[in-house]
């Protein structure tokens, strides 16, 4: 069952406190000052891609929609805010009935993005929009970083299956989100049962070294596992001596043995030796899975090895060196009064040091060449040029406070594969480089 389209709540009573203190103090001052009801537009974007990365991956949008729906200040939350004297009573009264009633547009989840891409646009009153900054950024920055790492690993794997197995290397709830993002980026399965339960991601797993070590002999361990899980199981063969373990594995399970897993050593050399040994023993269809601190570079180095699947943990759930995308949430337009008909005025702070922003409610489109390959990310604030009208990227996600674009995770995963395939071939290069296409402002 795929539950990604059901809008299930996160495992806390409310997402309202997934925010920063100053969001509420800004709200209080805006309510008192008369600007809280001004129609406003906030955009999520990054000023630059992580160093050396050629594209980004939008991930976490589905979780953002869940978080917005569950952004409710219930009695316990209001009591906490009152006890800590975070805001005054009129503000607490306003918060007690908070429901986001605006509109949200964004890049479809799984789409690629570049510097300046308005990956999410939140529209409504200043009061209702400003509160969502922290929770939106915490989700998109984390999930997009993991999905980008996963996408690079999937490219390096060249179609071979990838197993997400990083739950023990990060926070227990972050592990579930990381598994989801990895699936978006191209991983095929996860070891995390919570991710399987929450999002319908296929789960896999057989045994660890502890299972072998608890038995008197390696043969006893293999026999117990095969008797319990069948000949199609995966046997871990590097607890003691790999060659002897492979011999025992085939002797116990027969040539129908599903797979062996290698978790240490020179994986390139060992994989070749194990493949040769398996073939000589008649186990020609037995697959080889490798684990052991893999990243996209290690996976690429094994491209010529007889490896059938990869298991990745630490490097994946930490973004392979880039655990955040440095996305920001900035107000880009606001009305000059609380009148619903008041026109929107572009706004942007002036600053130095690479932190400048461009004001105005933006659209984005991807210009394609004659072969249908992306050649530029075009961003503007005026009318959309006719030649780009059919290539616009933002879609409506929330209308009048109601989610209108929730979708199954498999759809998101397929979208990313298609988006990556429409980029220039250099997008799959692992060497450091600039964005694979430029960002143009019109």
Coordinates of C-alpha atoms in Angstrom, one line a residue, residues 19-432:
X19 CA 9.2 27.3 14.2
X20 CA 11.5 29.9 15.6
X21 CA 10.6 32.2 18.5
X22 CA 10.9 35.3 16.3
X23 CA 8.2 34.2 13.9
X24 CA 5.7 34.7 16.7
X25 CA 7.1 38.0 18.0
X26 CA 6.9 39.3 14.4
X27 CA 3.3 38.2 14.3
X28 CA 2.5 40.0 17.6
X29 CA 4.1 43.2 16.4
X30 CA 2.4 43.0 13.0
X31 CA -1.0 42.5 14.6
X32 CA -0.5 45.5 16.8
X33 CA 1.0 47.6 14.0
X34 CA -1.7 46.9 11.5
X35 CA 0.4 45.1 8.9
X36 CA -0.6 41.5 9.7
X37 CA -3.4 41.4 7.1
X38 CA -1.4 42.8 4.2
X39 CA -1.3 40.4 1.3
X40 CA 2.2 39.0 0.9
X41 CA 4.2 36.7 -1.3
X42 CA 7.1 34.7 0.1
X43 CA 9.4 32.5 -2.0
X44 CA 11.8 29.7 -1.2
X45 CA 15.0 29.6 -3.3
X46 CA 18.7 29.2 -2.9
X47 CA 21.2 31.8 -4.0
X48 CA 23.7 29.1 -5.2
X49 CA 23.9 25.3 -5.5
X50 CA 26.2 23.5 -3.1
X51 CA 29.8 23.8 -4.2
X52 CA 30.5 21.6 -7.2
X53 CA 26.9 20.4 -7.6
X54 CA 25.4 20.7 -11.1
X55 CA 21.7 20.6 -10.2
X56 CA 19.5 20.4 -7.2
X57 CA 16.5 18.1 -6.6
X58 CA 13.2 19.3 -5.1
X59 CA 12.2 16.9 -2.3
X60 CA 10.0 17.1 0.7
X61 CA 7.1 18.9 -0.9
X62 CA 4.6 16.2 0.2
X63 CA 5.9 16.6 3.7
X64 CA 5.5 20.3 3.5
X65 CA 1.8 19.9 2.6
X66 CA 1.3 17.6 5.6
X67 CA 3.1 20.1 7.9
X68 CA 1.0 23.0 6.7
X69 CA -2.2 21.0 7.3
X70 CA -1.1 20.1 10.8
X71 CA 0.1 23.6 11.7
X72 CA -2.4 24.1 14.5
X73 CA -2.0 25.8 17.9
X74 CA -4.0 23.4 20.1
X75 CA -4.6 23.9 23.8
X76 CA -1.3 22.4 24.9
X77 CA 0.7 24.5 22.5
X78 CA -1.1 27.7 23.5
X79 CA -0.5 26.8 27.1
X80 CA 3.2 26.4 26.5
X81 CA 3.4 29.8 24.8
X82 CA 1.5 31.4 27.6
X83 CA 3.6 29.8 30.3
X84 CA 6.8 31.0 28.6
X85 CA 5.3 34.4 27.9
X86 CA 6.4 34.2 24.2
X87 CA 3.5 36.4 23.0
X88 CA 0.6 38.4 24.5
X89 CA -3.0 37.2 25.0
X90 CA -4.4 38.9 21.8
X91 CA -1.8 37.0 19.8
X92 CA -2.5 33.8 21.5
X93 CA -6.2 34.2 20.7
X94 CA -5.3 34.8 17.1
X95 CA -3.1 31.7 17.0
X96 CA -5.7 29.5 18.6
X97 CA -7.8 29.7 15.4
X98 CA -4.9 29.7 13.0
X99 CA -5.5 27.9 9.7
X100 CA -3.4 28.6 6.6
X101 CA -5.9 30.0 4.1
X102 CA -3.7 31.1 1.3
X103 CA -2.2 29.6 -1.8
X104 CA 1.0 27.7 -2.3
X105 CA 2.7 27.2 -5.7
X106 CA 5.9 25.3 -6.3
X107 CA 8.1 23.1 -8.5
X108 CA 6.5 19.7 -8.6
X109 CA 8.3 17.3 -6.2
X110 CA 11.1 15.4 -7.9
X111 CA 11.8 18.3 -10.4
X112 CA 15.4 19.7 -10.6
X113 CA 16.2 23.2 -9.7
X114 CA 19.0 25.7 -9.9
X115 CA 20.3 28.9 -8.3
X116 CA 17.4 31.4 -8.0
X117 CA 14.7 28.9 -8.8
X118 CA 11.5 29.8 -6.9
X119 CA 11.0 26.3 -5.7
X120 CA 8.0 27.3 -3.5
X121 CA 5.8 30.4 -3.4
X122 CA 3.6 31.0 -0.5
X123 CA 0.8 33.7 -0.8
X124 CA -1.6 35.0 1.8
X125 CA -1.6 37.5 4.6
X126 CA 1.7 38.4 6.1
X127 CA 0.6 36.9 9.4
X128 CA -0.4 33.5 8.1
X129 CA 2.7 33.2 5.8
X130 CA 5.4 34.4 8.1
X131 CA 4.7 31.6 10.6
X132 CA 5.5 28.8 8.1
X133 CA 9.1 29.9 7.3
X134 CA 11.0 27.6 9.6
X135 CA 9.0 24.4 9.1
X136 CA 9.1 24.8 5.3
X137 CA 12.8 25.4 5.2
X138 CA 13.6 22.6 7.7
X139 CA 11.8 20.1 5.4
X140 CA 13.0 21.3 2.0
X141 CA 16.6 21.9 3.0
X142 CA 17.0 18.5 4.5
X143 CA 15.0 16.4 2.0
X144 CA 16.4 18.2 -1.1
X145 CA 19.9 17.7 0.1
X146 CA 19.4 13.9 0.6
X147 CA 17.5 13.6 -2.7
X148 CA 20.4 15.4 -4.6
X149 CA 22.9 13.0 -3.1
X150 CA 20.7 10.0 -3.9
X151 CA 20.3 11.2 -7.5
X152 CA 24.1 11.4 -8.0
X153 CA 24.4 7.9 -6.5
X154 CA 21.7 6.6 -8.8
X155 CA 23.5 8.1 -11.8
X156 CA 26.7 6.5 -10.7
X157 CA 25.0 3.1 -10.1
X158 CA 23.9 3.0 -13.8
X159 CA 20.6 1.3 -13.1
X160 CA 21.8 -1.1 -10.5
X161 CA 19.5 -1.2 -7.4
X162 CA 20.4 1.0 -4.4
X163 CA 19.4 0.2 -0.8
X164 CA 18.9 3.0 1.7
X165 CA 20.3 1.8 5.0
X166 CA 21.3 5.0 7.0
X167 CA 18.8 4.9 9.8
X168 CA 21.4 4.2 12.4
X169 CA 23.5 7.2 11.3
X170 CA 21.0 10.0 11.9
X171 CA 18.0 11.1 14.1
X172 CA 15.3 8.5 14.2
X173 CA 12.7 10.8 12.6
X174 CA 15.2 12.3 10.2
X175 CA 15.9 8.7 9.1
X176 CA 12.3 8.3 7.9
X177 CA 12.5 11.6 5.9
X178 CA 15.9 10.7 4.5
X179 CA 14.5 7.3 3.3
X180 CA 11.7 9.1 1.5
X181 CA 14.0 11.6 -0.1
X182 CA 16.4 8.8 -1.2
X183 CA 13.5 7.0 -2.9
X184 CA 12.6 10.2 -4.7
X185 CA 16.3 10.5 -5.9
X186 CA 16.4 7.0 -7.3
X187 CA 16.9 4.5 -4.5
X188 CA 14.8 1.4 -4.8
X189 CA 14.4 0.0 -1.3
X190 CA 15.1 0.9 2.4
X191 CA 16.1 -1.0 5.5
X192 CA 13.9 1.3 7.6
X193 CA 10.6 -0.2 8.5
X194 CA 9.2 3.1 9.7
X195 CA 9.7 4.5 6.2
X196 CA 8.1 1.5 4.7
X197 CA 5.1 1.9 7.0
X198 CA 4.8 5.6 6.6
X199 CA 5.4 6.0 2.8
X200 CA 5.0 2.5 1.3
X201 CA 8.7 2.3 0.3
X202 CA 9.8 -1.4 -0.3
X203 CA 11.8 -2.7 2.7
X204 CA 14.6 -5.3 2.6
X205 CA 17.1 -6.9 5.0
X206 CA 18.4 -10.2 6.1
X207 CA 21.2 -10.4 8.7
X208 CA 24.2 -8.7 10.3
X209 CA 27.5 -10.0 11.6
X210 CA 26.0 -10.4 15.0
X211 CA 23.8 -13.2 13.7
X212 CA 26.9 -15.1 12.4
X213 CA 28.8 -14.5 15.6
X214 CA 26.1 -15.8 17.9
X215 CA 26.3 -19.2 16.3
X216 CA 29.1 -21.8 17.0
X217 CA 30.1 -21.9 13.3
X218 CA 29.5 -19.9 10.2
X219 CA 27.8 -23.0 8.7
X220 CA 25.3 -23.1 11.5
X221 CA 24.5 -19.4 10.9
X222 CA 24.0 -19.9 7.2
X223 CA 21.9 -23.0 7.8
X224 CA 19.6 -21.3 10.3
X225 CA 19.1 -18.3 7.9
X226 CA 18.4 -20.5 4.9
X227 CA 16.0 -22.7 6.8
X228 CA 14.1 -19.7 8.0
X229 CA 14.2 -17.3 5.1
X230 CA 14.7 -19.7 2.1
X231 CA 17.4 -20.2 -0.5
X232 CA 16.7 -16.8 -2.0
X233 CA 18.1 -15.0 1.0
X234 CA 21.3 -12.9 1.1
X235 CA 24.1 -14.3 3.2
X236 CA 26.8 -12.0 4.7
X237 CA 30.1 -13.5 3.8
X238 CA 32.8 -11.3 5.3
X239 CA 32.6 -12.1 9.0
X240 CA 35.7 -14.4 8.9
X241 CA 37.2 -15.6 5.6
X242 CA 35.3 -14.5 2.4
X243 CA 36.3 -17.3 0.2
X244 CA 35.5 -20.0 2.8
X245 CA 32.2 -18.2 3.5
X246 CA 31.2 -18.2 -0.2
X247 CA 32.0 -21.9 -0.4
X248 CA 29.9 -22.6 2.7
X249 CA 27.1 -20.4 1.5
X250 CA 26.7 -22.3 -1.8
X251 CA 27.1 -25.6 0.0
X252 CA 24.3 -24.8 2.4
X253 CA 21.9 -23.0 0.0
X254 CA 22.9 -24.6 -3.2
X255 CA 23.2 -22.7 -6.5
X256 CA 19.8 -21.2 -5.9
X257 CA 21.3 -18.9 -3.3
X258 CA 19.8 -15.4 -3.8
X259 CA 22.8 -13.2 -3.0
X260 CA 25.9 -12.6 -0.9
X261 CA 26.8 -9.4 0.8
X262 CA 30.3 -8.0 1.1
X263 CA 30.7 -5.3 3.8
X264 CA 34.5 -4.7 4.1
X265 CA 37.8 -4.9 2.3
X266 CA 38.8 -3.9 -1.2
X267 CA 35.3 -4.1 -2.7
X268 CA 36.5 -4.0 -6.3
X269 CA 39.0 -6.8 -5.9
X270 CA 36.8 -8.9 -3.6
X271 CA 33.7 -8.6 -5.8
X272 CA 35.7 -10.0 -8.8
X273 CA 37.0 -12.9 -6.8
X274 CA 33.6 -13.7 -5.3
X275 CA 31.9 -13.6 -8.7
X276 CA 34.5 -16.0 -10.1
X277 CA 34.1 -18.3 -7.2
X278 CA 30.3 -18.3 -7.4
X279 CA 30.4 -19.1 -11.1
X280 CA 32.8 -21.9 -10.5
X281 CA 30.5 -23.3 -7.8
X282 CA 27.6 -23.2 -10.2
X283 CA 25.8 -20.3 -8.5
X284 CA 25.8 -18.2 -11.7
X285 CA 22.6 -16.4 -10.8
X286 CA 23.6 -15.5 -7.2
X287 CA 23.8 -11.8 -6.9
X288 CA 26.5 -9.7 -5.2
X289 CA 25.5 -6.8 -2.9
X290 CA 28.2 -4.5 -1.5
X291 CA 28.0 -2.1 1.4
X292 CA 30.7 -0.4 3.6
X293 CA 30.7 3.4 3.7
X294 CA 29.8 3.9 0.0
X295 CA 29.2 7.3 -1.6
X296 CA 28.7 8.3 -5.3
X297 CA 32.4 8.2 -6.0
X298 CA 32.9 4.7 -4.5
X299 CA 29.8 3.5 -6.4
X300 CA 31.3 4.9 -9.7
X301 CA 34.6 3.2 -9.0
X302 CA 32.7 -0.1 -8.9
X303 CA 31.0 0.4 -12.3
X304 CA 33.2 -2.3 -13.9
X305 CA 32.9 -4.7 -11.0
X306 CA 30.4 -7.6 -11.0
X307 CA 28.2 -5.9 -8.4
X308 CA 24.4 -6.2 -8.6
X309 CA 23.3 -3.8 -5.8
X310 CA 24.7 -1.2 -3.4
X311 CA 23.7 -0.5 0.2
X312 CA 24.4 3.1 1.3
X313 CA 24.1 4.6 4.7
X314 CA 26.1 7.4 6.3
X315 CA 27.0 9.4 3.2
X316 CA 23.5 9.3 1.9
X317 CA 21.7 10.5 5.0
X318 CA 24.3 13.3 5.5
X319 CA 23.9 14.6 2.0
X320 CA 27.3 13.3 0.9
X321 CA 29.1 16.3 2.1
X322 CA 26.2 18.8 1.7
X323 CA 23.6 18.2 4.4
X324 CA 21.6 21.3 3.5
X325 CA 20.8 23.2 0.3
X326 CA 20.9 26.7 2.0
X327 CA 17.4 27.5 0.8
X328 CA 15.9 30.7 2.2
X329 CA 12.3 32.0 2.6
X330 CA 12.0 35.6 1.7
X331 CA 9.2 38.1 1.3
X332 CA 9.3 39.3 -2.3
X333 CA 6.1 41.3 -2.6
X334 CA 3.5 42.8 -0.4
X335 CA 0.4 45.0 -0.6
X336 CA 0.5 48.6 0.4
X337 CA -2.5 48.1 2.7
X338 CA -4.8 45.5 4.1
X339 CA -7.3 46.1 1.3
X340 CA -7.7 42.8 -0.6
X341 CA -7.6 44.8 -3.9
X342 CA -4.4 46.7 -3.1
X343 CA -1.7 46.0 -5.7
X344 CA 1.4 44.0 -4.8
X345 CA 4.6 45.9 -4.6
X346 CA 7.9 44.1 -5.1
X347 CA 10.2 44.2 -2.1
X348 CA 13.7 43.0 -1.4
X349 CA 16.4 43.8 1.2
X350 CA 19.6 45.4 0.1
X351 CA 22.7 43.7 1.4
X352 CA 26.2 42.7 0.4
X353 CA 28.2 39.5 0.6
X354 CA 26.1 37.5 -1.8
X355 CA 22.9 37.8 0.2
X356 CA 20.9 40.0 -2.2
X357 CA 17.4 39.1 -3.3
X358 CA 15.3 40.0 -6.2
X359 CA 11.8 41.4 -5.5
X360 CA 8.6 40.5 -7.2
X361 CA 6.3 37.6 -7.6
X362 CA 8.2 35.2 -9.9
X363 CA 7.4 32.7 -12.6
X364 CA 9.9 30.1 -13.8
X365 CA 10.3 28.2 -17.0
X366 CA 12.9 25.9 -18.5
X367 CA 14.0 26.6 -22.1
X368 CA 14.7 23.6 -24.2
X369 CA 16.8 23.2 -27.3
X370 CA 15.7 21.7 -30.5
X371 CA 16.3 18.2 -29.1
X372 CA 14.2 18.8 -26.0
X373 CA 17.2 19.1 -23.7
X374 CA 17.2 21.8 -21.1
X375 CA 19.5 24.8 -21.9
X376 CA 18.4 27.5 -19.4
X377 CA 16.3 28.1 -16.3
X378 CA 14.4 31.3 -17.1
X379 CA 13.0 33.4 -14.2
X380 CA 10.9 36.5 -14.5
X381 CA 8.4 38.8 -12.8
X382 CA 6.4 40.2 -15.7
X383 CA 4.5 38.5 -18.4
X384 CA 5.7 35.0 -19.4
X385 CA 7.1 35.0 -23.0
X386 CA 4.8 33.1 -25.4
X387 CA 7.6 30.7 -26.3
X388 CA 8.0 29.6 -22.7
X389 CA 4.3 29.4 -21.7
X390 CA 4.2 25.7 -22.1
X391 CA 7.4 25.1 -20.1
X392 CA 6.4 26.8 -16.9
X393 CA 7.6 25.0 -13.8
X394 CA 5.4 26.1 -10.9
X395 CA 2.1 24.3 -10.2
X396 CA -0.5 25.0 -7.6
X397 CA -0.2 22.9 -4.5
X398 CA -2.6 24.6 -2.1
X399 CA -5.6 26.8 -3.0
X400 CA -7.5 28.7 -0.4
X401 CA -5.8 26.6 2.3
X402 CA -6.8 23.3 0.7
X403 CA -4.2 20.9 -0.6
X404 CA -4.9 20.3 -4.3
X405 CA -1.8 18.5 -5.5
X406 CA -0.9 15.6 -3.2
X407 CA 0.4 12.6 -5.2
X408 CA 1.8 9.1 -4.7
X409 CA 5.6 8.9 -4.1
X410 CA 6.1 6.7 -7.1
X411 CA 4.9 9.5 -9.3
X412 CA 7.4 11.8 -7.7
X413 CA 10.2 9.3 -8.2
X414 CA 9.4 8.8 -11.9
X415 CA 9.2 12.6 -12.4
X416 CA 12.7 13.0 -11.0
X417 CA 14.1 10.3 -13.3
X418 CA 12.5 12.1 -16.3
X419 CA 13.7 15.5 -15.2
X420 CA 17.3 14.3 -14.8
X421 CA 17.1 12.6 -18.2
X422 CA 16.2 15.9 -19.8
X423 CA 19.3 17.7 -18.6
X424 CA 22.5 17.8 -20.6
X425 CA 24.6 14.7 -20.3
X426 CA 27.2 16.5 -18.2
X427 CA 24.7 16.6 -15.3
X428 CA 25.7 13.1 -14.5
X429 CA 29.4 13.9 -14.1
X430 CA 30.6 13.5 -10.5
X431 CA 33.5 15.9 -10.9
X432 CA 33.0 19.4 -9.5

